[in-house]
Coordinates of C-alpha atoms in Angstrom, one line a residue:
T1251 CA 29.0 -37.7 36.9
G1252 CA 25.3 -38.3 36.4
Y1253 CA 24.6 -40.7 39.3
F1254 CA 23.0 -39.8 42.7
R1255 CA 21.5 -41.4 45.7
P1256 CA 22.9 -45.0 45.7
L1257 CA 20.7 -47.5 47.4
P1258 CA 22.2 -50.7 48.9
V1259 CA 20.9 -53.9 47.3
S1260 CA 23.4 -56.5 48.3
S1261 CA 26.9 -56.7 49.6
D1262 CA 28.5 -56.3 46.2
S1263 CA 26.1 -53.9 44.3
L1264 CA 24.2 -50.7 44.5
I1265 CA 21.2 -49.3 42.7
A1266 CA 21.6 -45.7 41.4
F1267 CA 19.7 -43.4 39.1
R1268 CA 21.4 -42.2 36.0
Y1269 CA 20.3 -38.9 34.4
R1270 CA 19.3 -39.5 30.8
A1271 CA 17.4 -37.5 28.2
K1272 CA 14.2 -39.4 28.9
G1273 CA 14.5 -39.0 32.7
F1274 CA 16.2 -41.0 35.5
Q1275 CA 17.1 -44.5 34.6
P1276 CA 17.8 -47.2 37.3
V1277 CA 21.3 -48.8 37.0
M1278 CA 23.4 -51.1 39.1
I1279 CA 27.0 -50.2 40.1
A1280 CA 29.6 -52.3 41.9
D1281 CA 30.0 -51.6 45.6
E1282 CA 33.8 -51.4 45.5
P1283 CA 36.3 -48.9 47.0
I1284 CA 37.9 -46.6 44.4
Y1285 CA 41.5 -45.7 45.0
D1286 CA 42.5 -43.8 41.8
V1287 CA 40.1 -40.8 42.1
A1288 CA 41.9 -37.7 40.9
A1289 CA 41.7 -34.4 42.8
I1290 CA 39.1 -32.0 41.6
R1291 CA 40.6 -29.1 39.5
F1292 CA 39.2 -25.7 40.4
L1293 CA 40.0 -23.6 37.3
G1294 CA 39.4 -20.4 39.2
Q1295 CA 42.0 -21.3 41.8
E1296 CA 44.5 -22.3 39.0
I1297 CA 44.1 -18.9 37.4
V1298 CA 44.8 -17.2 40.8
D1299 CA 47.9 -19.4 41.3
R1300 CA 49.3 -18.7 37.8
H1301 CA 48.3 -15.0 37.7
P1302 CA 48.3 -13.5 41.2
I1303 CA 47.5 -10.1 39.8
V1304 CA 43.8 -11.1 39.6
K1305 CA 43.6 -10.8 43.3
D1306 CA 43.7 -7.1 42.9
W1307 CA 40.8 -7.1 40.4
M1308 CA 38.1 -6.3 43.0
L1309 CA 35.1 -4.2 42.6
G1310 CA 34.5 -1.5 45.3
S1311 CA 31.7 -1.7 47.8
P1312 CA 28.2 -0.5 46.6
L1313 CA 28.1 1.5 49.8
D1314 CA 30.7 3.8 48.4
V1315 CA 28.2 5.1 45.8
E1316 CA 26.4 8.1 47.0
I1317 CA 22.9 7.4 45.6
D1318 CA 21.4 10.6 47.0
T1319 CA 23.8 12.8 45.0
T1320 CA 23.3 10.9 41.7
A1321 CA 21.4 13.1 39.2
F1322 CA 18.4 11.6 37.4
E1323 CA 16.7 13.4 34.5
P1324 CA 13.2 11.8 33.9
F1325 CA 11.6 12.5 30.6
D1326 CA 8.5 11.4 28.7
Y1327 CA 8.8 8.6 26.2
R1328 CA 7.7 9.9 22.8
G1329 CA 8.2 6.9 20.7
L1330 CA 9.2 7.6 17.1
R1331 CA 10.3 11.2 18.1
D1332 CA 13.0 9.7 20.4
V1333 CA 14.7 7.7 17.7
R1334 CA 18.4 8.5 17.6
L1335 CA 21.4 7.3 15.5
G1336 CA 22.8 4.3 17.2
T1337 CA 25.6 3.0 14.9
V1338 CA 27.2 3.9 11.6
Y1339 CA 29.8 2.0 9.7
P1340 CA 31.2 1.4 6.2
I1341 CA 30.0 -1.6 4.2
L1342 CA 30.7 -3.5 1.0
E1343 CA 27.9 -5.0 -1.1
V1344 CA 27.5 -6.7 -4.5
Y1345 CA 25.3 -5.7 -7.4
K1346 CA 25.4 -7.8 -10.5
D1347 CA 28.8 -9.2 -9.5
R1348 CA 30.2 -5.7 -9.0
V1349 CA 31.4 -4.3 -5.7
A1350 CA 29.4 -1.5 -4.2
Y1351 CA 30.9 0.8 -1.6
G1352 CA 28.6 2.4 1.0
V1353 CA 27.6 3.0 4.6
R1354 CA 25.0 1.6 7.0
L1355 CA 23.1 3.6 9.6
N1356 CA 21.0 2.1 12.4
F1357 CA 18.5 4.2 14.4
Q1358 CA 16.8 3.2 17.6
D1359 CA 14.6 4.6 20.3
P1360 CA 15.5 4.1 24.0
M1361 CA 12.9 1.3 24.4
W1362 CA 13.9 -0.5 21.2
L1363 CA 10.3 -0.3 19.9
H1364 CA 11.2 1.6 16.8
G1365 CA 14.0 0.7 14.5
I1366 CA 15.2 2.2 11.3
D1367 CA 18.0 0.7 9.1
L1368 CA 19.4 2.6 6.2
T1369 CA 21.9 1.2 3.8
A1370 CA 23.3 3.3 0.9
S1371 CA 26.0 2.3 -1.5
Y1372 CA 27.3 3.1 -4.9
T1373 CA 28.8 1.0 -7.7
P1374 CA 31.5 2.7 -9.8
S1375 CA 31.0 2.0 -13.5
P1376 CA 33.9 3.8 -15.3
S1377 CA 33.4 1.8 -18.5
G1378 CA 29.7 2.4 -18.6
T1379 CA 28.8 -1.3 -18.1
L1380 CA 26.0 -0.2 -15.8
A1381 CA 23.3 2.4 -16.6
D1382 CA 23.5 5.6 -14.6
D1383 CA 20.2 4.8 -12.9
E1384 CA 21.6 1.5 -11.6
T1385 CA 24.8 2.7 -9.8
P1386 CA 23.1 3.9 -6.6
H1387 CA 21.7 1.3 -4.1
I1388 CA 19.5 2.2 -1.2
T1389 CA 17.6 0.0 1.3
L1390 CA 15.4 1.6 4.0
K1391 CA 13.6 -0.5 6.6
Y1392 CA 11.4 0.6 9.5
D1393 CA 10.3 -1.9 12.2
H1394 CA 7.6 -1.2 14.7
W1395 CA 6.0 -4.5 15.7
P1396 CA 3.8 -5.8 14.2
W1397 CA 4.5 -3.5 11.2
T1398 CA 7.4 -3.5 8.8
V1399 CA 7.9 -1.0 6.0
K1400 CA 10.6 -1.4 3.5
G1401 CA 11.8 0.4 0.4
T1402 CA 14.7 -0.3 -2.0
V1403 CA 16.4 1.3 -5.0
N1404 CA 18.5 -1.2 -7.0
R1405 CA 18.8 -3.5 -4.0
A1406 CA 22.4 -4.8 -3.3
D1407 CA 23.5 -7.3 -0.8
F1408 CA 26.7 -8.2 1.1
Y1409 CA 26.0 -12.0 1.0
D1410 CA 26.0 -11.9 -2.9
F1411 CA 29.8 -12.0 -2.5
F1412 CA 29.4 -15.6 -1.6
G1413 CA 26.8 -16.9 -4.1
P1414 CA 25.2 -18.9 -5.7
T1415 CA 22.0 -17.4 -4.3
K1416 CA 21.7 -13.7 -5.3
T1417 CA 19.2 -11.3 -3.8
A1418 CA 20.3 -8.1 -5.5
R1419 CA 17.7 -6.8 -7.9
R1420 CA 17.4 -3.9 -10.3
G1421 CA 14.4 -1.7 -9.8
Y1422 CA 12.5 0.3 -7.2
S1423 CA 10.3 -1.3 -4.5
V1424 CA 8.2 -0.3 -1.5
G1425 CA 6.5 -2.8 0.7
L1426 CA 4.4 -3.2 3.8
K1427 CA 4.0 -6.2 6.1
Y1428 CA 1.9 -7.0 9.2
D1429 CA 2.7 -9.9 11.5
G1430 CA -0.1 -11.3 13.7
V1431 CA -0.2 -13.9 16.4
F1432 CA -3.1 -16.3 17.2
T1433 CA -1.5 -18.1 20.1
T1434 CA 1.9 -18.6 21.7
D1435 CA 1.0 -21.5 24.0
R1436 CA 4.4 -23.2 23.7
P1437 CA 5.2 -25.6 22.1
R1438 CA 2.1 -24.6 20.0
K1439 CA 2.4 -21.4 18.1
A1440 CA 0.0 -20.1 15.5
G1441 CA 0.2 -16.8 13.6
Y1442 CA -0.3 -15.1 10.3
W1443 CA 1.1 -12.3 8.1
L1444 CA -0.2 -10.0 5.4
A1445 CA 2.1 -8.3 3.0
S1446 CA 2.0 -6.1 -0.1
E1447 CA 4.9 -4.8 -2.3
Y1448 CA 5.1 -2.7 -5.5
W1449 CA 8.0 -3.0 -7.9
S1450 CA 9.0 -0.8 -10.8
N1451 CA 11.8 -1.1 -13.4
L1452 CA 12.1 -4.9 -12.8
E1453 CA 14.6 -7.0 -14.7
T1454 CA 14.2 -10.4 -13.0
L1455 CA 11.6 -11.8 -10.8
P1456 CA 11.8 -10.7 -7.2
D1457 CA 11.8 -14.3 -5.9
A1458 CA 13.6 -16.0 -8.8
Q1459 CA 17.0 -14.7 -9.7
N1460 CA 17.4 -16.6 -13.0
I1461 CA 14.0 -15.8 -14.5
A1462 CA 13.6 -12.7 -16.6
A1463 CA 10.5 -10.6 -15.8
S1464 CA 7.9 -10.2 -18.5
F1465 CA 6.8 -6.9 -17.2
S1466 CA 8.8 -4.1 -15.6
E1467 CA 6.1 -3.3 -13.0
L1468 CA 4.5 -5.6 -10.4
L1469 CA 2.1 -5.4 -7.5
Y1470 CA 2.3 -8.3 -5.1
I1471 CA -0.3 -9.1 -2.4
G1472 CA 0.2 -12.1 -0.1
A1473 CA -1.0 -13.7 3.0
N1474 CA 0.1 -16.6 5.2
I1475 CA -1.4 -18.7 8.1
N1476 CA 1.0 -20.9 10.0
F1477 CA 1.0 -23.3 12.9
R1478 CA 3.8 -25.0 14.8
S1479 CA 3.8 -27.7 17.5
M1480 CA 7.3 -29.2 17.6
R1481 CA 9.4 -30.6 20.4
R1482 CA 12.8 -32.0 21.1
T1483 CA 14.2 -34.1 23.8
I1484 CA 16.9 -33.0 26.2
G1485 CA 20.2 -33.1 24.3
G1486 CA 18.6 -32.6 20.9
V1487 CA 19.9 -29.9 18.6
E1488 CA 16.7 -29.2 16.7
P1489 CA 13.0 -30.2 16.8
E1490 CA 12.7 -34.0 16.7
K1491 CA 8.9 -34.5 16.5
G1492 CA 5.8 -32.5 15.8
I1493 CA 3.9 -30.8 13.1
R1494 CA 4.3 -27.7 11.0
L1495 CA 1.6 -26.2 8.7
D1496 CA 1.9 -23.2 6.4
M1497 CA -0.9 -22.0 4.1
N1498 CA 0.0 -19.4 1.6
G1499 CA -1.8 -17.3 -1.0
M1500 CA -0.6 -14.5 -3.2
V1501 CA -1.5 -12.5 -6.3
N1502 CA 0.9 -11.1 -8.8
R1503 CA -0.7 -8.2 -10.7
V1504 CA 0.9 -6.5 -13.7
P1505 CA -0.1 -3.1 -14.9
R1506 CA -2.4 -1.7 -17.6
G1507 CA -4.8 -4.6 -17.3
Q1508 CA -2.3 -7.2 -18.6
G1509 CA -3.4 -9.7 -16.0
E1510 CA -3.5 -11.0 -12.5
F1511 CA -1.8 -14.3 -11.5
P1512 CA -3.1 -15.7 -8.2
R1513 CA -1.4 -18.7 -6.7
Y1514 CA -1.6 -20.7 -3.5
W1515 CA 0.4 -23.5 -1.9
V1516 CA 0.4 -25.5 1.4
D1517 CA 3.4 -26.9 3.3
L1518 CA 2.9 -29.7 5.8
D1519 CA 5.7 -31.4 7.9
Y1520 CA 5.2 -34.3 10.3
G1521 CA 8.0 -35.9 12.3
F1522 CA 8.2 -38.7 14.9
L1523 CA 11.0 -40.1 17.1
L1524 CA 12.7 -43.4 16.5
P1525 CA 13.7 -45.8 19.3
W1526 CA 17.3 -44.5 18.7
D1527 CA 17.7 -41.5 21.0
H1528 CA 17.6 -38.1 19.2
S1529 CA 16.9 -39.8 15.8
S1530 CA 13.7 -39.0 14.0
V1531 CA 11.9 -39.4 10.7
W1532 CA 10.2 -36.4 9.0
L1533 CA 7.7 -36.4 6.1
R1534 CA 7.7 -33.0 4.4
G1535 CA 5.1 -32.3 1.8
S1536 CA 4.1 -29.3 -0.3
T1537 CA 1.7 -28.7 -3.1
G1538 CA 0.5 -25.6 -5.0
K1539 CA -1.4 -24.3 -8.0
S1540 CA -1.2 -21.1 -10.0
H1541 CA -3.7 -19.5 -12.4
G1542 CA -2.2 -18.2 -15.6
D1543 CA -0.4 -19.1 -18.8
R1544 CA 2.4 -21.6 -18.5
D1545 CA 4.7 -19.3 -20.5
E1546 CA 4.1 -16.4 -18.0
P1547 CA 7.0 -16.1 -15.5
F1548 CA 4.8 -14.4 -12.9
A1549 CA 2.4 -17.4 -12.9
N1550 CA 5.0 -20.1 -12.2
F1551 CA 6.6 -21.7 -9.2
F1552 CA 10.3 -22.3 -9.5
F1553 CA 12.6 -24.8 -7.7
G1554 CA 16.2 -25.8 -7.4
A1555 CA 19.4 -26.2 -5.4
F1556 CA 20.2 -26.3 -1.7
G1557 CA 20.0 -22.5 -1.6
N1558 CA 22.8 -21.9 0.9
N1559 CA 25.6 -19.4 0.2
W1560 CA 29.2 -20.1 1.1
V1561 CA 28.9 -17.5 3.8
D1562 CA 25.2 -17.1 4.9
H1563 CA 22.9 -15.6 7.5
Q1564 CA 19.7 -17.5 6.9
A1565 CA 18.4 -20.9 7.9
V1566 CA 21.0 -23.7 7.9
S1567 CA 18.7 -26.4 6.5
R1568 CA 17.5 -24.5 3.5
Y1569 CA 16.9 -27.8 1.6
R1570 CA 13.6 -28.1 3.6
S1571 CA 12.1 -25.0 1.9
Y1572 CA 9.4 -25.7 -0.6
Y1573 CA 11.4 -23.9 -3.4
S1574 CA 14.6 -25.8 -2.8
F1575 CA 15.5 -29.0 -4.7
P1576 CA 19.2 -30.0 -4.2
G1577 CA 20.9 -31.5 -7.2
I1578 CA 19.6 -29.2 -9.9
E1579 CA 20.3 -25.6 -10.7
I1580 CA 18.6 -22.7 -9.0
N1581 CA 15.1 -22.0 -10.6
E1582 CA 15.8 -24.9 -13.1
A1583 CA 12.4 -26.6 -12.5
G1584 CA 9.1 -24.7 -12.7
G1585 CA 5.4 -25.0 -13.4
I1586 CA 2.0 -23.7 -12.6
T1587 CA 1.2 -26.7 -10.5
Y1588 CA 3.5 -28.9 -8.4
A1589 CA 3.6 -31.6 -5.8
K1590 CA 6.6 -32.3 -3.6
L1591 CA 7.3 -35.0 -1.0
M1592 CA 10.5 -35.4 1.1
L1593 CA 11.5 -38.2 3.4
E1594 CA 14.1 -37.1 5.9
W1595 CA 16.1 -39.1 8.5
T1596 CA 18.0 -37.2 11.1
M1597 CA 20.8 -39.0 12.9
P1598 CA 21.6 -38.4 16.6
P1599 CA 24.0 -35.5 17.1
L1600 CA 27.7 -36.4 17.8
R1601 CA 29.0 -34.3 20.6
F1602 CA 32.7 -33.4 21.1
A1603 CA 34.4 -32.8 24.4
R1604 CA 37.7 -31.6 22.9
L1605 CA 37.8 -30.7 19.2
G1606 CA 39.7 -27.5 18.3
V1607 CA 41.4 -24.8 20.2
P1608 CA 39.9 -22.1 22.5
R1609 CA 39.6 -19.6 19.6
F1610 CA 38.0 -22.1 17.2
Y1611 CA 36.3 -25.3 18.4
T1612 CA 33.4 -27.6 17.5
T1613 CA 30.7 -28.7 20.0
W1614 CA 28.6 -31.1 17.9
A1615 CA 28.0 -32.5 14.4
H1616 CA 24.5 -33.4 13.0
L1617 CA 24.0 -35.6 10.0
K1618 CA 20.7 -35.7 8.0
F1619 CA 19.7 -37.8 5.0
F1620 CA 16.8 -37.0 2.6
A1621 CA 15.1 -38.2 -0.5
T1622 CA 12.7 -36.0 -2.5
G1623 CA 10.2 -36.4 -5.3
L1624 CA 8.9 -33.3 -7.3
T1625 CA 6.4 -33.2 -10.0
T1626 CA 5.7 -30.0 -11.9
N1627 CA 2.7 -29.3 -14.3
F1628 CA 1.0 -32.4 -13.1
D1629 CA -2.3 -31.1 -14.6
D1630 CA -1.1 -31.7 -18.2
A1631 CA 0.8 -34.8 -19.2
R1632 CA 2.5 -33.0 -22.1
Y1633 CA 4.3 -30.6 -19.8
R1634 CA 4.7 -32.8 -16.8
T1635 CA 8.3 -33.1 -15.5
N1636 CA 9.4 -35.4 -12.7
H1637 CA 12.4 -35.0 -10.5
V1638 CA 13.9 -37.3 -7.8
N1639 CA 16.9 -36.6 -5.6
F1640 CA 18.9 -38.2 -2.8
G1641 CA 21.2 -36.3 -0.6
A1642 CA 22.7 -35.6 2.8
Q1643 CA 23.8 -32.6 4.9
I1644 CA 26.1 -32.5 7.9
D1645 CA 26.3 -29.5 10.2
F1646 CA 29.1 -28.7 12.6
K1647 CA 28.3 -26.3 15.4
T1648 CA 31.4 -24.1 15.8
V1649 CA 32.5 -21.3 18.1
I1650 CA 34.8 -18.6 16.7
F1651 CA 36.9 -16.3 18.9
A1652 CA 35.6 -18.1 22.0
T1653 CA 32.1 -16.5 21.9
M1654 CA 30.8 -16.2 18.3
S1655 CA 28.6 -19.2 17.5
S1656 CA 28.5 -20.4 13.9
T1657 CA 27.4 -23.4 11.8
L1658 CA 29.6 -25.0 9.2
S1659 CA 27.6 -27.2 6.8
F1660 CA 28.4 -29.6 4.0
G1661 CA 25.9 -31.0 1.6
Y1662 CA 25.7 -33.3 -1.4
A1663 CA 22.8 -34.4 -3.5
T1664 CA 22.3 -36.2 -6.8
A1665 CA 19.1 -35.7 -8.9
V1666 CA 17.5 -37.4 -11.8
T1667 CA 15.1 -35.4 -14.1
F1668 CA 12.6 -37.0 -16.3
N1669 CA 11.8 -34.4 -19.0
S1670 CA 8.4 -33.6 -20.3
E1671 CA 7.0 -34.7 -23.6
I1672 CA 7.2 -31.2 -24.9
D1673 CA 10.8 -30.9 -24.0
R1674 CA 11.7 -34.1 -25.8
L1675 CA 9.8 -33.3 -28.9
M1676 CA 10.5 -29.6 -29.3
F1677 CA 13.9 -29.2 -27.8
N1678 CA 15.3 -32.7 -28.6
E1679 CA 16.2 -33.3 -24.9
A1680 CA 17.0 -36.7 -23.5
S1681 CA 14.2 -38.5 -21.7
Q1682 CA 16.2 -38.2 -18.5
K1683 CA 19.3 -36.6 -17.1
Q1684 CA 21.3 -36.9 -13.9
T1685 CA 23.0 -34.0 -12.2
Y1686 CA 24.6 -33.4 -8.8
E1687 CA 25.4 -30.6 -6.4
F1688 CA 27.9 -30.1 -3.6
M1689 CA 27.3 -27.4 -1.0
I1690 CA 29.5 -25.8 1.7
S1691 CA 28.2 -23.0 3.8
L1692 CA 29.2 -21.1 7.0
K1693 CA 26.4 -19.4 8.8
I1694 CA 27.8 -16.7 11.0
L1695 CA 26.1 -15.6 14.2

C-alpha cells in the first residue's frame, strides 16, 4: 500500500517510508494489531473458478516445433522497391460542407522506412453547385525520414465533419519538408525543419480558412528552429516545468512579380512548479512581424478560437498555439504585427479509481485556467486592436472499448475586444465588445 520497511521507535509507534511523487517520505504509523484485513483477491484464480474452460487454453511446448524443417527465404532489402500495399478501406470526407466518398490506400516496406498514403474521393454535384474541377479530391503523401513529400488536389478531410476548424481547400499543391535534429539528450531536445509548398487555383489562405486569397497562386518557403526542455513529476499527466522555444520564418511569394511577404515570429514558454503537488504556472509568450501591406491577406497573421473540433486527432490543448485565441471567432483578429502573452495555471490531476464501466471509463481529469492578452498592429496606433480573454479547459482521460485511449475536453472562454481607431471611425463599430466561446472535443486515439 505504499509503505515498506517499518522501523521500531517506541512501544506504540513505528517509522515507515511512504512512496510519494517526490520520493520516500518518513511517516509514523501506530504499532497495533490489525484484525480486519481482508483476504487478497487473485483475479486470475477467480477467472479459473468461474470459467474452468480456460484451464485447457494452453500453448504447446516450443520443443514440438521442428526448427530444422522450417523454410526461410532470405532476400535483399531494396528500400522503395519493396513497398507493397498494406491496407485499403473506404472513407468519407468533407469538402465545402459536402460529403465526399472515396478510398484510402496505405503502402509500406517491410522495414517501415518508406510509407505512402493515398486518399482519393469524389463529391457528387448533381445540381452543379460545384465546378467540375472541384469534385475530385486527392491527397498523396510519401514519408522517408527525414523527408516528407505531399501533394493535394482539392484537399478534403474527414474531421471537417466535426467543425468548426476546416482544413479542406480548393486548389492544387505540392510540398516538400525536411526534419532535422540537433540533439535528443532528454529531457532536452533541439531540432529544426525546412519546408516549401506551391499552391495553384487557391480560393482561401492555406492556413486561414475564413480569409479569401488575393492571388490564386502561392509559393511558400519556411523554416523553424525549436528547443524543448520540459519535465513532469511522477504522477503528472503533462509537462509541469521547463522551457520551450520556437523560432519561425517564412516567405509568401505570389506570381508575376506581384510581391513577396516575409514574416517571422517567436514563441517562448516557461513553466515552474508550485508548492501544491502537480500544480504549475506557465507564461506563454509570442510575438511576430510581417512585411507587407496591411490589406494584403498573405502578409497578415490571424488569430481566434480554441481550434478544437468536436471529434479531433490533433493536440488537446490547442488554445496554447500562437494562432489560437479562445473567445472570438476563427481568424477574427489579424495584423502584420502582434504580441501575445498568456498566464496559465494548471491544477493537479484528479484520478478516479472507479468511474465508468469496463467498456467506457475515465482514469483522470485535469483542469487548467488561462488569461491572455493579444495586441495586433501595435506598430500603428490607428490600426491597433487589443484583445483580452479569460477561460478554462478540463480534460477527461477516457478509455473506450477497454483498450482505446481518448481525451474528452470541455472549454469555455470569454473575450473582450477593444477595436482600433480605424474600425470605430470607418465602420462605426463600438469601442469594445464582449464575446464568448464554448468548446467540446473528443480526441480519439
